[in-house]
Amino acid sequence: MKKLYLILLLLLFSICSFAQSRYVSATTKKIVFARDGGACRCCGSSLNLEYDHITPFSCGGLNDPSNIQLLCQKCNRSKSNSCTCKIHNRIVGVNCCDGSVTRTGSSSASTSRKSSSTSSQCTGTTQKGARCRNTTSNSNGRCYLHK
């Protein structure tokens, strides 16, 4: 009887842990790849791309397109659970678990994302009421998170 309870407990545990997976669906990958232009959001490289959680998965970040971005392997590994790519000293996410964005560089130019000459800062606001830091080239002045 104890073995039966143990087996049921293990089965229940495995089902619960499987539901919260880091797996990013193929549909989400296609959306993110098209949105990010097939390039790293930090350095612009198109080699060794990985799908990164903007709010880290370990802090409850979801697997939906609004929380996934393309980063090259080097930038993704240097970012880890922080918000900054330590190789390029650029913000590419949010700090683990507290949701804040911190600047580590001395100038704002060194911490901005790579953008084209027609891009501008998004006019949307975050859930905490701060101005969005994403850049956009949309005519409405809003990034993909605030359409």
Tab-separated table of C-alpha atoms in Angstrom:
chain	number	residue	atom	x	y	z
A	1	MET	CA	0.000	0.000	0.000
A	2	LYS	CA	2.872	2.394	0.796
A	3	LYS	CA	4.398	1.635	-2.585
A	4	LEU	CA	1.140	2.571	-4.309
A	5	TYR	CA	1.017	5.933	-2.494
A	6	LEU	CA	4.653	6.569	-3.321
A	7	ILE	CA	4.086	5.831	-7.001
A	8	LEU	CA	1.016	8.077	-7.100
A	9	LEU	CA	2.919	10.851	-5.349
A	10	LEU	CA	5.818	10.608	-7.810
A	11	LEU	CA	3.398	10.578	-10.740
A	12	LEU	CA	1.615	13.676	-9.437
A	13	PHE	CA	4.934	15.462	-8.846
A	14	SER	CA	6.176	14.676	-12.350
A	15	ILE	CA	2.949	15.975	-13.921
A	16	CYS	CA	3.105	19.227	-11.927
A	17	SER	CA	6.752	19.874	-12.783
A	18	PHE	CA	6.176	19.081	-16.469
A	19	ALA	CA	3.477	21.765	-16.718
A	20	GLN	CA	6.020	24.509	-15.948
A	21	SER	CA	8.487	23.868	-18.728
A	22	ARG	CA	11.111	26.112	-20.330
A	23	TYR	CA	9.949	24.741	-23.686
A	24	VAL	CA	9.260	27.501	-26.219
A	25	SER	CA	6.731	26.397	-28.840
A	26	ALA	CA	7.494	26.445	-32.551
A	27	THR	CA	4.788	29.082	-33.079
A	28	THR	CA	6.344	31.376	-30.468
A	29	LYS	CA	9.779	30.853	-32.021
A	30	LYS	CA	8.464	31.861	-35.470
A	31	ILE	CA	6.807	35.007	-34.063
A	32	VAL	CA	9.919	36.052	-32.124
A	33	PHE	CA	12.271	35.310	-35.035
A	34	ALA	CA	10.185	37.446	-37.404
A	35	ARG	CA	9.748	40.253	-34.866
A	36	ASP	CA	13.472	40.403	-33.985
A	37	GLY	CA	14.539	40.184	-37.638
A	38	GLY	CA	16.566	36.992	-37.160
A	39	ALA	CA	19.302	38.828	-35.252
A	40	CYS	CA	20.556	39.158	-31.685
A	41	ARG	CA	18.729	41.991	-29.864
A	42	CYS	CA	22.019	43.016	-28.247
A	43	CYS	CA	24.792	42.834	-30.835
A	44	GLY	CA	22.925	42.172	-34.090
A	45	SER	CA	24.670	38.859	-34.814
A	46	SER	CA	22.748	36.185	-36.721
A	47	LEU	CA	24.972	33.295	-35.602
A	48	ASN	CA	24.228	30.809	-32.780
A	49	LEU	CA	20.876	32.402	-31.902
A	50	GLU	CA	18.987	31.339	-28.779
A	51	TYR	CA	15.538	32.169	-27.439
A	52	ASP	CA	15.978	34.091	-24.175
A	53	HIS	CA	13.421	34.951	-21.487
A	54	ILE	CA	13.366	38.735	-20.939
A	55	THR	CA	12.021	38.160	-17.424
A	56	PRO	CA	13.977	35.024	-16.432
A	57	PHE	CA	12.079	31.740	-16.315
A	58	SER	CA	13.455	31.190	-12.808
A	59	CYS	CA	11.592	34.342	-11.714
A	60	GLY	CA	8.292	33.304	-13.248
A	61	GLY	CA	8.869	34.614	-16.773
A	62	LEU	CA	6.379	33.147	-19.233
A	63	ASN	CA	6.999	31.436	-22.559
A	64	ASP	CA	4.850	33.832	-24.574
A	65	PRO	CA	6.294	35.994	-27.386
A	66	SER	CA	6.187	39.185	-25.300
A	67	ASN	CA	8.730	37.648	-22.878
A	68	ILE	CA	11.005	35.918	-25.404
A	69	GLN	CA	13.773	37.579	-27.412
A	70	LEU	CA	16.554	36.451	-29.720
A	71	LEU	CA	20.089	36.648	-28.322
A	72	CYS	CA	23.264	35.098	-29.661
A	73	GLN	CA	24.827	32.445	-27.465
A	74	LYS	CA	27.543	34.780	-26.112
A	75	CYS	CA	25.106	37.538	-25.113
A	76	ASN	CA	22.622	35.076	-23.638
A	77	ARG	CA	25.281	33.345	-21.524
A	78	SER	CA	26.687	36.648	-20.277
A	79	LYS	CA	23.202	37.932	-19.381
A	80	SER	CA	22.262	34.915	-17.246
A	81	ASN	CA	19.556	35.992	-14.734
A	82	SER	CA	20.430	39.691	-14.915
A	83	CYS	CA	19.241	42.388	-17.296
A	84	THR	CA	22.630	43.296	-18.803
A	85	CYS	CA	24.795	41.676	-21.446
A	86	LYS	CA	28.188	41.877	-19.765
A	87	ILE	CA	30.063	41.577	-23.081
A	88	HIS	CA	28.459	44.639	-24.727
A	89	ASN	CA	27.269	46.401	-21.538
A	90	ARG	CA	23.716	46.696	-22.913
A	91	ILE	CA	20.352	46.151	-21.260
A	92	VAL	CA	18.603	43.120	-22.783
A	93	GLY	CA	16.056	42.172	-20.115
A	94	VAL	CA	14.916	42.794	-16.563
A	95	ASN	CA	16.626	41.971	-13.277
A	96	CYS	CA	15.790	38.606	-11.843
A	97	CYS	CA	12.593	38.501	-9.789
A	98	ASP	CA	12.226	42.216	-8.967
A	99	GLY	CA	11.302	43.314	-12.505
A	100	SER	CA	13.434	46.462	-12.444
A	101	VAL	CA	15.812	47.604	-15.124
A	102	THR	CA	19.149	48.927	-13.941
A	103	ARG	CA	21.795	50.749	-15.933
A	104	THR	CA	25.386	49.654	-15.477
A	105	GLY	CA	27.142	51.803	-18.077
A	106	SER	CA	28.216	55.407	-17.694
A	107	SER	CA	26.458	56.686	-20.805
A	108	SER	CA	22.979	56.006	-22.073
A	109	ALA	CA	24.349	55.329	-25.568
A	110	SER	CA	26.308	52.340	-24.312
A	111	THR	CA	23.208	50.764	-22.762
A	112	SER	CA	20.712	51.281	-25.553
A	113	ARG	CA	19.692	48.501	-27.860
A	114	LYS	CA	20.918	48.428	-31.403
A	115	SER	CA	18.402	50.331	-33.484
A	116	SER	CA	18.035	51.714	-36.976
A	117	SER	CA	18.249	55.416	-37.765
A	118	THR	CA	14.443	55.750	-38.021
A	119	SER	CA	13.708	54.114	-34.671
A	120	SER	CA	12.478	55.962	-31.612
A	121	GLN	CA	11.712	55.077	-28.022
A	122	CYS	CA	8.326	53.434	-27.463
A	123	THR	CA	5.648	55.729	-26.062
A	124	GLY	CA	4.032	52.914	-24.057
A	125	THR	CA	4.335	52.345	-20.322
A	126	THR	CA	5.275	49.241	-18.340
A	127	GLN	CA	3.053	47.521	-15.779
A	128	LYS	CA	4.808	49.518	-13.060
A	129	GLY	CA	4.029	52.793	-14.833
A	130	ALA	CA	7.552	53.522	-16.116
A	131	ARG	CA	8.186	54.477	-19.736
A	132	CYS	CA	8.963	51.522	-22.010
A	133	ARG	CA	12.646	51.323	-22.986
A	134	ASN	CA	12.108	49.425	-26.248
A	135	THR	CA	12.745	51.088	-29.585
A	136	THR	CA	10.276	51.008	-32.433
A	137	SER	CA	9.980	52.070	-36.051
A	138	ASN	CA	6.183	51.703	-36.103
A	139	SER	CA	4.233	54.784	-37.216
A	140	ASN	CA	2.120	54.683	-34.035
A	141	GLY	CA	5.242	55.086	-31.861
A	142	ARG	CA	4.708	51.866	-29.907
A	143	CYS	CA	6.782	48.680	-29.762
A	144	TYR	CA	5.523	45.112	-30.213
A	145	LEU	CA	4.566	44.955	-26.500
A	146	HIS	CA	2.269	47.997	-26.643
A	147	LYS	CA	0.487	47.759	-30.021
